[in-house]
Amino acid sequence: MRCAVFKNMVLQSLKNCLWLSCVLRTPKACFWSTASGGLIIQSVSNDVYQNLAVEDWIHDHMDLEKQQVLFLWRNSPAVVIGRHQNPWQECNLRLLRQKNIKLARRRSGGGTVYHDLGNVNLTFFTTRKKYERMENLKLVVKALKALRPQLDVHVTDRYDILLDRQYKISGTAAKLGRTSAYHHCTLLCNADKFVLSSVLKSPFKGLKSNATPSVPALVKNLFEEDPSLTSEMLLDAIAKEYAVQHQIDHHITLINPADETLLPGISDKTNELQTWEWVYGKTPKFSVSTCLNMVYKDSILDVKVNMDVKHGRIEVCNIDLPEQWLPPGLYSELVKSLTGSKFCPNETTTLVTTLLRVCPQDDELHTRWSLLCENIIRLM
Amino acid sequence: MFSCSSTLWESGTPADWSMGMGNCTLARCPLSGASGSQGLAYTNSKKLVVNSSSVFTVRYFRTTAVHRDDVVTVNTPAFAESVTEGDVRWEKAVGDTVAEDEVVCEIETDKTSVQVPAPAAGVIEALLVPDGGKVEGGTPLFKLRKTGAAPAKAKPAAAPPPPAAPEPVAAPAPPPAAAPIPTTMPPVPPVSTQPIDSKPVSAVKPAAAPAAAPPGEAVPTKGARSEHRVKMNRMRQRIAQRLKEAQNTCAMLTTFNEIDMSNIREMRAVHKDTFLKKHNLKLGFMSAFVKAAAFALQDQPVVNAVIDDTTKEIVYRDYVDISVAVATPRGLVVPVVRNVENMNFADIERAIYELGEKARKNELAIEDMDGGTFTISNGGVFGSLFGTPIINPPQSAILGMHAIFDRPVAVGGKIEVRPMMFVALTYDHRLIDGREAVTFLRKIKAAVEDPRVLLLDL
């Protein structure tokens, strides 16, 4: 719904919000009065879903003709995959779960990145006509150079920012809507490189997919180049440069992504981004073709598994077991139950334990069943 | 508001645009690519026949504007900057009804995601590029059969694959009126029962259609007598089958009792803060019941045993593994707390909490959900007063907890109002006698009403 009437309603409600005068960092009556071309906002939340929801909200609701928006945000540890990527292919899901690192799928294209508080995110909102990624990145580089003139940073034609000509410190992604667009990028200040490299390495073998692949790159933190740098300093420098270029006051408006009165509909957007259907279900169709090497009674069983997964659900399932290893009825029950169910550990565990409860109590059978199913679940 | 998108191109003809599309924003749209030349290019190329549903739309220029039910081909918008090609990702499938402006597909070009909305309301007739296929600006993407259909119905049309069809939320009878444990365990796994239609553009539209409306059918008006069928979930079928088998083999009956929850409540009130401080866990009611059950099971080992129908033996178990029934949208799930006979209240709360955490993190293992010698189910969370749980095969008994209600009861000859909970024990009479069942339940009652019974082993 992009009609002007609705936009005006939103602007009006924003104007009327009392918080505006409370949270402005510099004493100004209302940010609209200085709205001549630009607005800089920063999220008070570190929740990746809330922040992505803010991007959606601005993209859908704000009128960017009169002013462009720069959104500054940071997240607690999270892996963010591109709109059309495959999480199984891009990261180590098991490790993510163990380390309690969130997984989010953003709405823009591009590759997978790791966020933590040592990484700064910038989103440049403009109308579709004024969409210009190179300009935005040059602004960032200019800001960095103004802050620390000795930094060797430059923008590549792949829209990366490189440090010392070889280390990637920023990656870019964008989304073009009908009338508005946004370009966002990361900036590594002091992220945990060790965690980054371990979570972004997928142990998955035998996965075939036409999902957008990520291009791995050597990364470095700006902090390593200059230990006096902090994320706050970077944010401030970039905001300053943005203010200069858009001829607006250098002040940053803080927003709370949980504020439903300020951003009506934001909690729905936040919730949607967390659903399984969005994070996993939006994976382009892929196939798994692998061999389980199961150790059973001092011998190794090679079990070929082939699955087609669409919308995150198993469409086709083939498990190549030695004949009679499992009672045929139970085996076909397993395959039939897996078909159509989510390619998800919890879901499969529930399914196989339920099936186990409904079959005859036999220790040998039990052991074989558990062994096979555990191996299958480990794939997910 | 917008009769045609500024990013799209219809392969109609120049005549159409001047006629019917007066308020079209084509004039100032960023895609120049001369409209006229696009039309002309078609007359020269073989694409002529492919792009139109019939030869007539080419020869007789006026027809497409007049007919309401025409087919239009939507092409790839020109890309921004100097990008030449992108990958197509379909959001909709052939046969889906779409509203005007609803996103049909997204094109990923060089880290940028571009949405391609439908130029008008209609039904997707054909997808001209496979998912993930490469396209360039101007490549035909899909064919849309325009209809005058209202947009609201389009939402449920994007139905997820059949097995995931909207599942009835409230299960009518059966699996032991199970519910989340009153402490910390969340349902496993979190699944929405409604098809999620996640399009940023349509998310802003006022949603009118009920989520369960079948695709393409008229939204039922008041007093309509239509019905719709939903395929029964596989798991549900299996469980139902097994439950019936259990009912047929076990001689199931239920004995009841009631528990005065005052002491347990008081214990909680007095100790919950210290408990939280020391163990970093909330002290709930479940631990009291789980421990009481373990205590009673050790006292009456036959309730912890099971009949092996194949060998006609009674299998007595020296360990107590308690399954705690949890209702999830996917069906009944029974995570197991193992070796409860060796645990104290804190251990039990921790075990339950950890299971909940595993569930939340999607890390549940088979051994977390497998086995169990006795089940506890809590219908109280749903507010049930009284009820007969059904045994969870292959066990021999199940304890059903219900809601706590203040009731007047006789205490020491006087009427007092106490928080009371009805409990039910359904047991297999082939194995367990009435006397044993009643004694067992009374033991649980005694242990919950006064936890000192556990300490003193009374």
Short mmCIF file of N, CA, C and O in Angstrom, two decimals, chain A residues 1-3 60-61 83-84 94 97-98 100 107-110 128 131 133 158-160 172-176 178 210-212 272 278 282 284 313 333 336-337 340 342 344-347 349-350 352-358 361 366 370 373-374 377, chain B residues 1-2 5-7 80-81 89 91 101 106 108 110-115 117 131-132 161 163-164 188-191 196 198-201 204 234-235 238-239 242 330 332-334 358-367 369-370 392-394:
data_model
loop_
_atom_site.label_atom_id
_atom_site.label_comp_id
_atom_site.label_asym_id
_atom_site.label_seq_id
_atom_site.Cartn_x
_atom_site.Cartn_y
_atom_site.Cartn_z
N MET A 1 0.83 -1.20 0.00
CA MET A 1 0.00 0.00 0.00
C MET A 1 0.86 1.24 0.00
O MET A 1 1.34 1.68 1.00
N ARG A 2 1.08 1.83 -1.14
CA ARG A 2 2.03 2.92 -1.16
C ARG A 2 1.40 4.25 -1.47
O ARG A 2 2.02 5.18 -1.85
N CYS A 3 0.10 4.35 -1.27
CA CYS A 3 -0.55 5.60 -1.69
C CYS A 3 -0.12 6.72 -0.77
O CYS A 3 0.22 6.53 0.38
N ASP A 60 8.87 -0.21 3.19
CA ASP A 60 7.46 -0.28 2.82
C ASP A 60 6.69 1.00 3.11
O ASP A 60 5.72 1.31 2.43
N HIS A 61 7.08 1.71 4.14
CA HIS A 61 6.21 2.80 4.61
C HIS A 61 6.73 4.21 4.44
O HIS A 61 5.95 5.14 4.46
N ARG A 83 18.72 -13.52 0.45
CA ARG A 83 17.35 -13.90 0.18
C ARG A 83 17.20 -15.26 -0.49
O ARG A 83 16.29 -16.02 -0.20
N HIS A 84 18.09 -15.56 -1.39
CA HIS A 84 17.95 -16.78 -2.17
C HIS A 84 19.06 -17.78 -1.90
O HIS A 84 19.52 -18.46 -2.81
N ARG A 94 24.72 -26.82 12.85
CA ARG A 94 24.92 -27.47 14.16
C ARG A 94 25.68 -26.56 15.11
O ARG A 94 25.30 -26.38 16.26
N ARG A 97 23.63 -23.70 16.31
CA ARG A 97 22.68 -24.04 17.36
C ARG A 97 23.40 -24.20 18.69
O ARG A 97 22.92 -23.76 19.73
N GLN A 98 24.55 -24.85 18.63
CA GLN A 98 25.28 -25.08 19.88
C GLN A 98 25.74 -23.78 20.51
O GLN A 98 25.72 -23.62 21.71
N ASN A 100 24.35 -20.96 20.12
CA ASN A 100 23.24 -20.04 20.28
C ASN A 100 23.35 -18.82 19.38
O ASN A 100 22.97 -17.71 19.77
N ARG A 107 16.03 -9.85 3.26
CA ARG A 107 15.24 -9.75 2.04
C ARG A 107 16.04 -9.28 0.84
O ARG A 107 15.53 -9.27 -0.28
N SER A 108 17.27 -8.87 1.07
CA SER A 108 18.09 -8.44 -0.06
C SER A 108 18.89 -9.64 -0.56
O SER A 108 19.00 -10.66 0.11
N GLY A 109 19.46 -9.51 -1.73
CA GLY A 109 20.22 -10.62 -2.32
C GLY A 109 21.60 -10.74 -1.70
O GLY A 109 21.84 -10.28 -0.59
N GLY A 110 22.51 -11.35 -2.45
CA GLY A 110 23.88 -11.40 -1.98
C GLY A 110 24.21 -12.63 -1.16
O GLY A 110 23.46 -13.60 -1.11
N ARG A 128 13.99 4.53 -5.78
CA ARG A 128 14.61 3.62 -6.73
C ARG A 128 15.47 4.37 -7.74
O ARG A 128 16.51 3.88 -8.16
N TYR A 131 18.99 5.19 -6.42
CA TYR A 131 19.76 4.04 -5.94
C TYR A 131 21.17 4.07 -6.53
O TYR A 131 21.35 4.05 -7.73
N ARG A 133 24.85 2.45 -5.36
CA ARG A 133 25.68 1.77 -4.38
C ARG A 133 27.10 2.31 -4.29
O ARG A 133 27.67 2.47 -3.21
N ARG A 158 33.26 -4.93 -7.25
CA ARG A 158 32.26 -5.91 -6.78
C ARG A 158 31.53 -5.36 -5.55
O ARG A 158 30.87 -6.09 -4.84
N TYR A 159 31.73 -4.07 -5.32
CA TYR A 159 31.07 -3.41 -4.18
C TYR A 159 31.54 -3.94 -2.84
O TYR A 159 30.79 -3.95 -1.87
N ASP A 160 32.78 -4.39 -2.78
CA ASP A 160 33.39 -4.73 -1.49
C ASP A 160 34.27 -3.56 -1.09
O ASP A 160 34.73 -2.80 -1.94
N THR A 172 28.35 -6.07 0.52
CA THR A 172 27.17 -5.30 0.17
C THR A 172 26.02 -6.16 -0.33
O THR A 172 26.26 -7.21 -0.92
N ALA A 173 24.81 -5.70 -0.08
CA ALA A 173 23.63 -6.34 -0.67
C ALA A 173 22.58 -5.26 -0.85
O ALA A 173 22.68 -4.18 -0.26
N ALA A 174 21.60 -5.54 -1.69
CA ALA A 174 20.60 -4.50 -1.95
C ALA A 174 19.25 -5.08 -2.32
O ALA A 174 19.13 -6.25 -2.68
N LYS A 175 18.26 -4.25 -2.21
CA LYS A 175 16.92 -4.64 -2.61
C LYS A 175 16.25 -3.50 -3.35
O LYS A 175 16.25 -2.36 -2.88
N LEU A 176 15.68 -3.84 -4.49
CA LEU A 176 14.97 -2.84 -5.26
C LEU A 176 13.48 -3.14 -5.23
O LEU A 176 13.05 -4.20 -5.65
N ARG A 178 9.43 -1.32 -5.80
CA ARG A 178 8.85 -0.61 -6.94
C ARG A 178 9.24 0.85 -6.96
O ARG A 178 9.62 1.36 -8.00
N ASN A 210 20.85 -24.65 -6.84
CA ASN A 210 21.15 -23.48 -7.66
C ASN A 210 20.94 -22.21 -6.85
O ASN A 210 20.73 -21.14 -7.40
N ALA A 211 20.99 -22.37 -5.54
CA ALA A 211 20.84 -21.18 -4.69
C ALA A 211 22.05 -20.29 -4.89
O ALA A 211 23.11 -20.75 -5.31
N THR A 212 21.89 -19.03 -4.60
CA THR A 212 23.00 -18.09 -4.76
C THR A 212 24.14 -18.50 -3.85
O THR A 212 23.96 -18.63 -2.64
N GLU A 272 7.55 -12.49 11.44
CA GLU A 272 7.63 -13.19 10.16
C GLU A 272 9.06 -13.60 9.84
O GLU A 272 9.31 -14.67 9.32
N TRP A 278 10.13 -18.79 6.73
CA TRP A 278 10.94 -17.77 6.08
C TRP A 278 12.41 -18.16 6.08
O TRP A 278 13.07 -18.18 5.04
N LYS A 282 12.29 -20.78 2.63
CA LYS A 282 12.50 -20.00 1.41
C LYS A 282 13.75 -20.43 0.65
O LYS A 282 14.21 -19.75 -0.26
N PRO A 284 15.77 -22.19 -2.07
CA PRO A 284 15.45 -22.75 -3.37
C PRO A 284 15.63 -24.27 -3.34
O PRO A 284 16.40 -24.79 -2.56
N ARG A 313 11.07 -28.60 2.77
CA ARG A 313 10.46 -29.88 3.10
C ARG A 313 10.95 -30.96 2.17
O ARG A 313 11.22 -30.73 1.00
N GLU A 333 7.28 -47.06 6.10
CA GLU A 333 6.62 -46.09 6.99
C GLU A 333 7.55 -44.90 7.22
O GLU A 333 7.11 -43.75 7.20
N LYS A 336 7.78 -42.85 3.99
CA LYS A 336 6.53 -42.11 3.74
C LYS A 336 6.37 -40.96 4.72
O LYS A 336 5.87 -39.90 4.37
N SER A 337 6.79 -41.18 5.96
CA SER A 337 6.65 -40.11 6.95
C SER A 337 7.61 -38.97 6.70
O SER A 337 7.28 -37.80 6.90
N GLY A 340 7.49 -35.04 2.78
CA GLY A 340 6.54 -33.99 3.13
C GLY A 340 6.83 -33.34 4.47
O GLY A 340 6.29 -32.29 4.79
N LYS A 342 9.40 -31.50 7.35
CA LYS A 342 10.46 -30.50 7.24
C LYS A 342 11.84 -31.12 7.33
O LYS A 342 12.05 -32.09 8.05
N CYS A 344 14.34 -30.78 9.08
CA CYS A 344 14.60 -30.10 10.33
C CYS A 344 14.82 -31.13 11.43
O CYS A 344 14.04 -32.08 11.52
N PRO A 345 15.85 -30.97 12.26
CA PRO A 345 16.15 -32.01 13.25
C PRO A 345 15.01 -32.30 14.22
O PRO A 345 14.63 -33.45 14.40
N ASN A 346 14.46 -31.26 14.85
CA ASN A 346 13.41 -31.49 15.83
C ASN A 346 12.22 -32.21 15.24
O ASN A 346 11.67 -33.14 15.82
N GLU A 347 11.85 -31.77 14.08
CA GLU A 347 10.69 -32.34 13.40
C GLU A 347 10.92 -33.82 13.14
O GLU A 347 10.06 -34.66 13.38
N THR A 349 13.15 -35.79 14.58
CA THR A 349 13.27 -36.53 15.83
C THR A 349 11.90 -36.89 16.36
O THR A 349 11.65 -38.03 16.78
N THR A 350 10.99 -35.94 16.36
CA THR A 350 9.63 -36.19 16.83
C THR A 350 9.01 -37.32 16.03
O THR A 350 8.44 -38.25 16.57
N VAL A 352 10.44 -39.71 14.16
CA VAL A 352 11.00 -41.06 14.28
C VAL A 352 10.76 -41.66 15.66
O VAL A 352 10.58 -42.86 15.79
N THR A 353 10.72 -40.83 16.69
CA THR A 353 10.46 -41.39 18.01
C THR A 353 9.01 -41.80 18.13
O THR A 353 8.68 -42.79 18.79
N THR A 354 8.14 -41.07 17.48
CA THR A 354 6.73 -41.46 17.49
C THR A 354 6.57 -42.79 16.77
O THR A 354 5.88 -43.70 17.26
N LEU A 355 7.23 -42.91 15.63
CA LEU A 355 7.15 -44.16 14.88
C LEU A 355 7.70 -45.30 15.72
O LEU A 355 7.19 -46.41 15.72
N LEU A 356 8.75 -44.98 16.45
CA LEU A 356 9.38 -46.00 17.28
C LEU A 356 8.42 -46.49 18.35
O LEU A 356 8.35 -47.67 18.67
N ARG A 357 7.65 -45.57 18.89
CA ARG A 357 6.70 -45.95 19.94
C ARG A 357 5.62 -46.84 19.40
O ARG A 357 5.03 -47.61 20.13
N VAL A 358 5.32 -46.67 18.11
CA VAL A 358 4.20 -47.43 17.58
C VAL A 358 4.63 -48.72 16.88
O VAL A 358 3.87 -49.33 16.18
N GLN A 361 8.27 -53.74 20.37
CA GLN A 361 9.40 -53.50 21.24
C GLN A 361 10.46 -54.57 21.06
O GLN A 361 10.29 -55.69 21.49
N HIS A 366 15.25 -51.52 17.76
CA HIS A 366 15.40 -50.23 18.40
C HIS A 366 16.76 -49.61 18.11
O HIS A 366 16.90 -48.46 17.73
N SER A 370 17.43 -46.36 15.79
CA SER A 370 18.06 -45.16 16.36
C SER A 370 19.31 -44.78 15.59
O SER A 370 19.53 -43.61 15.29
N CYS A 373 18.34 -43.33 12.13
CA CYS A 373 17.68 -42.02 12.22
C CYS A 373 18.61 -40.94 12.73
O CYS A 373 18.58 -39.81 12.26
N GLU A 374 19.45 -41.30 13.68
CA GLU A 374 20.41 -40.31 14.17
C GLU A 374 21.28 -39.80 13.04
O GLU A 374 21.57 -38.62 12.94
N ILE A 377 19.28 -37.50 10.84
CA ILE A 377 19.03 -36.21 11.49
C ILE A 377 20.29 -35.36 11.50
O ILE A 377 20.24 -34.14 11.38
N MET B 1 -4.55 1.82 -7.36
CA MET B 1 -3.92 3.12 -7.55
C MET B 1 -3.00 3.11 -8.75
O MET B 1 -2.99 3.99 -9.56
N PHE B 2 -2.21 2.09 -8.85
CA PHE B 2 -1.35 2.01 -10.03
C PHE B 2 -1.94 0.97 -10.96
O PHE B 2 -2.05 -0.18 -10.62
N SER B 5 2.56 -1.26 -13.24
CA SER B 5 3.74 -0.97 -12.46
C SER B 5 4.73 -0.20 -13.29
O SER B 5 4.85 -0.40 -14.48
N SER B 6 5.45 0.65 -12.65
CA SER B 6 6.45 1.40 -13.39
C SER B 6 7.66 0.55 -13.71
O SER B 6 8.56 0.98 -14.40
N THR B 7 7.69 -0.64 -13.18
CA THR B 7 8.85 -1.46 -13.48
C THR B 7 8.54 -2.55 -14.49
O THR B 7 9.36 -3.38 -14.79
N ALA B 80 19.28 -2.19 -12.99
CA ALA B 80 19.91 -0.92 -12.64
C ALA B 80 21.41 -0.99 -12.88
O ALA B 80 21.97 -2.07 -13.06
N GLU B 81 22.02 0.14 -12.86
CA GLU B 81 23.47 0.25 -13.04
C GLU B 81 23.89 -0.51 -14.30
O GLU B 81 23.21 -0.48 -15.29
N ARG B 89 13.88 -16.20 -9.14
CA ARG B 89 13.42 -17.05 -8.03
C ARG B 89 11.92 -16.88 -7.97
O ARG B 89 11.43 -15.80 -7.68
N GLU B 91 8.21 -16.94 -6.65
CA GLU B 91 7.44 -16.90 -5.42
C GLU B 91 6.11 -17.59 -5.62
O GLU B 91 5.52 -18.16 -4.72
N ASP B 101 0.05 -6.03 -8.08
CA ASP B 101 1.20 -5.63 -7.26
C ASP B 101 1.75 -6.72 -6.36
O ASP B 101 2.73 -6.51 -5.66
N GLU B 106 11.26 -12.93 -7.75
CA GLU B 106 12.33 -11.99 -7.45
C GLU B 106 13.49 -12.32 -8.36
O GLU B 106 13.75 -13.49 -8.65
N GLU B 108 17.49 -12.01 -8.73
CA GLU B 108 18.70 -11.66 -8.00
C GLU B 108 19.79 -11.32 -9.01
O GLU B 108 20.19 -12.14 -9.84
N ASP B 110 23.60 -9.68 -9.03
CA ASP B 110 24.73 -9.06 -8.38
C ASP B 110 24.42 -8.52 -6.98
O ASP B 110 24.49 -7.32 -6.74
N LYS B 111 24.04 -9.38 -6.09
CA LYS B 111 23.76 -9.05 -4.70
C LYS B 111 22.53 -8.18 -4.49
O LYS B 111 22.27 -7.73 -3.38
N THR B 112 21.79 -7.95 -5.55
CA THR B 112 20.59 -7.14 -5.40
C THR B 112 19.37 -7.98 -5.70
O THR B 112 19.35 -8.76 -6.65
N SER B 113 18.36 -7.81 -4.88
CA SER B 113 17.13 -8.56 -5.09
C SER B 113 16.08 -7.60 -5.62
O SER B 113 15.79 -6.58 -5.00
N VAL B 114 15.55 -7.90 -6.79
CA VAL B 114 14.55 -7.04 -7.39
C VAL B 114 13.23 -7.78 -7.46
O VAL B 114 13.17 -8.90 -7.96
N GLN B 115 12.19 -7.17 -6.96
CA GLN B 115 10.90 -7.85 -6.98
C GLN B 115 10.17 -7.55 -8.28
O GLN B 115 10.24 -6.44 -8.80
N PRO B 117 6.44 -7.52 -9.52
CA PRO B 117 5.05 -7.71 -9.11
C PRO B 117 4.14 -8.00 -10.31
O PRO B 117 4.53 -7.79 -11.46
N ASP B 131 13.15 -22.06 -12.18
CA ASP B 131 13.63 -21.42 -10.96
C ASP B 131 15.15 -21.44 -10.95
O ASP B 131 15.78 -22.47 -11.13
N GLY B 132 15.73 -20.29 -10.71
CA GLY B 132 17.18 -20.21 -10.72
C GLY B 132 17.74 -19.94 -12.10
O GLY B 132 18.95 -19.78 -12.29
N PRO B 161 2.86 -27.02 0.35
CA PRO B 161 2.63 -28.38 -0.16
C PRO B 161 1.64 -29.13 0.72
O PRO B 161 1.60 -28.93 1.91
N PRO B 163 1.06 -31.90 2.50
CA PRO B 163 1.16 -32.44 3.86
C PRO B 163 1.16 -31.37 4.91
O PRO B 163 0.84 -31.62 6.05
N ALA B 164 1.47 -30.20 4.52
CA ALA B 164 1.51 -29.14 5.51
C ALA B 164 0.24 -28.33 5.52
O ALA B 164 0.17 -27.29 6.11
N VAL B 188 7.63 -28.25 21.26
CA VAL B 188 8.63 -28.73 20.31
C VAL B 188 7.95 -29.21 19.04
O VAL B 188 7.12 -30.06 19.15
N PRO B 189 8.30 -28.93 17.91
CA PRO B 189 8.99 -27.75 17.42
C PRO B 189 7.99 -26.65 17.11
O PRO B 189 6.83 -26.96 16.87
N PRO B 190 8.36 -25.44 17.11
CA PRO B 190 7.40 -24.37 16.86
C PRO B 190 6.98 -24.36 15.39
O PRO B 190 7.81 -24.20 14.53
N VAL B 191 5.72 -24.61 15.17
CA VAL B 191 5.24 -24.65 13.79
C VAL B 191 3.98 -23.83 13.70
O VAL B 191 3.07 -24.00 14.49
N ILE B 196 2.07 -19.26 5.84
CA ILE B 196 2.60 -17.91 5.93
C ILE B 196 2.78 -17.37 4.54
O ILE B 196 3.41 -17.99 3.71
N SER B 198 4.53 -14.58 2.92
CA SER B 198 5.44 -13.53 3.36
C SER B 198 5.91 -12.63 2.25
O SER B 198 7.01 -12.75 1.75
N LYS B 199 5.06 -11.74 1.81
CA LYS B 199 5.48 -10.79 0.79
C LYS B 199 5.44 -9.40 1.38
O LYS B 199 4.44 -8.98 1.90
N PRO B 200 6.51 -8.67 1.31
CA PRO B 200 6.54 -7.35 1.92
C PRO B 200 5.43 -6.45 1.41
O PRO B 200 4.81 -5.74 2.17
N VAL B 201 5.14 -6.50 0.12
CA VAL B 201 4.12 -5.61 -0.41
C VAL B 201 2.75 -5.98 0.11
O VAL B 201 2.01 -5.16 0.61
N VAL B 204 1.47 -5.28 3.73
CA VAL B 204 0.93 -3.99 4.10
C VAL B 204 -0.54 -3.88 3.76
O VAL B 204 -1.27 -3.07 4.28
N ARG B 234 0.01 -37.62 8.57
CA ARG B 234 0.51 -39.00 8.68
C ARG B 234 0.76 -39.46 10.10
O ARG B 234 0.40 -40.56 10.48
N MET B 235 1.39 -38.58 10.82
CA MET B 235 1.74 -38.90 12.19
C MET B 235 0.49 -39.15 13.01
O MET B 235 0.42 -40.07 13.79
N ARG B 238 -0.87 -42.51 12.41
CA ARG B 238 -0.10 -43.58 13.07
C ARG B 238 -0.38 -43.63 14.55
O ARG B 238 -0.57 -44.69 15.14
N ILE B 239 -0.38 -42.44 15.15
CA ILE B 239 -0.62 -42.38 16.59
C ILE B 239 -2.01 -42.87 16.91
O ILE B 239 -2.21 -43.66 17.84
N ARG B 242 -2.12 -46.54 16.74
CA ARG B 242 -1.44 -47.17 17.87
C ARG B 242 -2.26 -47.05 19.14
O ARG B 242 -2.32 -47.98 19.94
N ARG B 330 2.50 -30.31 16.00
CA ARG B 330 2.84 -31.49 15.21
C ARG B 330 2.28 -32.77 15.82
O ARG B 330 2.40 -33.82 15.27
N LEU B 332 1.65 -35.12 19.67
CA LEU B 332 2.15 -35.33 21.02
C LEU B 332 3.63 -35.66 21.00
O LEU B 332 4.10 -36.47 20.21
N VAL B 333 4.33 -35.03 21.88
CA VAL B 333 5.77 -35.25 21.96
C VAL B 333 6.08 -35.62 23.40
O VAL B 333 5.54 -35.02 24.33
N VAL B 334 6.89 -36.64 23.61
CA VAL B 334 7.14 -37.07 24.99
C VAL B 334 8.62 -37.15 25.33
O VAL B 334 9.22 -38.22 25.32
N LYS B 358 17.08 -27.64 24.48
CA LYS B 358 17.42 -28.43 23.29
C LYS B 358 16.33 -28.30 22.24
O LYS B 358 16.60 -28.18 21.04
N ALA B 359 15.10 -28.32 22.70
CA ALA B 359 13.98 -28.21 21.77
C ALA B 359 14.03 -26.85 21.08
O ALA B 359 13.87 -26.73 19.88
N ARG B 360 14.28 -25.84 21.88
CA ARG B 360 14.30 -24.49 21.34
C ARG B 360 15.43 -24.34 20.32
O ARG B 360 15.30 -23.67 19.30
N LYS B 361 16.55 -24.97 20.63
CA LYS B 361 17.69 -24.83 19.74
C LYS B 361 17.65 -25.82 18.58
O LYS B 361 18.58 -25.85 17.79
N ASN B 362 16.62 -26.64 18.53
CA ASN B 362 16.51 -27.60 17.43
C ASN B 362 17.59 -28.67 17.53
O ASN B 362 18.13 -29.12 16.53
N GLU B 363 17.89 -29.05 18.75
CA GLU B 363 18.97 -30.01 18.97
C GLU B 363 18.52 -31.27 19.67
O GLU B 363 19.33 -32.00 20.22
N LEU B 364 17.22 -31.52 19.69
CA LEU B 364 16.74 -32.72 20.38
C LEU B 364 17.26 -33.97 19.71
O LEU B 364 17.26 -34.08 18.49
N ALA B 365 17.70 -34.91 20.52
CA ALA B 365 18.20 -36.16 19.96
C ALA B 365 17.15 -37.24 20.19
O ALA B 365 16.25 -37.08 20.99
N ILE B 366 17.33 -38.35 19.47
CA ILE B 366 16.37 -39.44 19.60
C ILE B 366 16.31 -39.93 21.03
O ILE B 366 15.23 -40.20 21.56
N GLU B 367 17.45 -40.04 21.68
CA GLU B 367 17.43 -40.58 23.04
C GLU B 367 16.74 -39.64 24.03
O GLU B 367 16.40 -40.04 25.13
N MET B 369 13.87 -38.43 23.42
CA MET B 369 12.44 -38.57 23.23
C MET B 369 12.00 -40.03 23.26
O MET B 369 10.85 -40.33 23.00
N ASP B 370 12.94 -40.88 23.50
CA ASP B 370 12.66 -42.29 23.32
C ASP B 370 12.54 -43.01 24.66
O ASP B 370 13.27 -42.71 25.59
N ASN B 392 0.10 -44.15 27.19
CA ASN B 392 1.05 -43.91 26.11
C ASN B 392 1.81 -45.21 25.86
O ASN B 392 2.71 -45.56 26.61
N PRO B 393 1.42 -45.97 24.84
CA PRO B 393 2.07 -47.27 24.65
C PRO B 393 3.57 -47.10 24.43
O PRO B 393 3.97 -46.08 23.89
N PRO B 394 4.43 -48.00 24.82
CA PRO B 394 4.12 -49.32 25.39
C PRO B 394 4.22 -49.35 26.92
O PRO B 394 4.71 -50.28 27.49
#
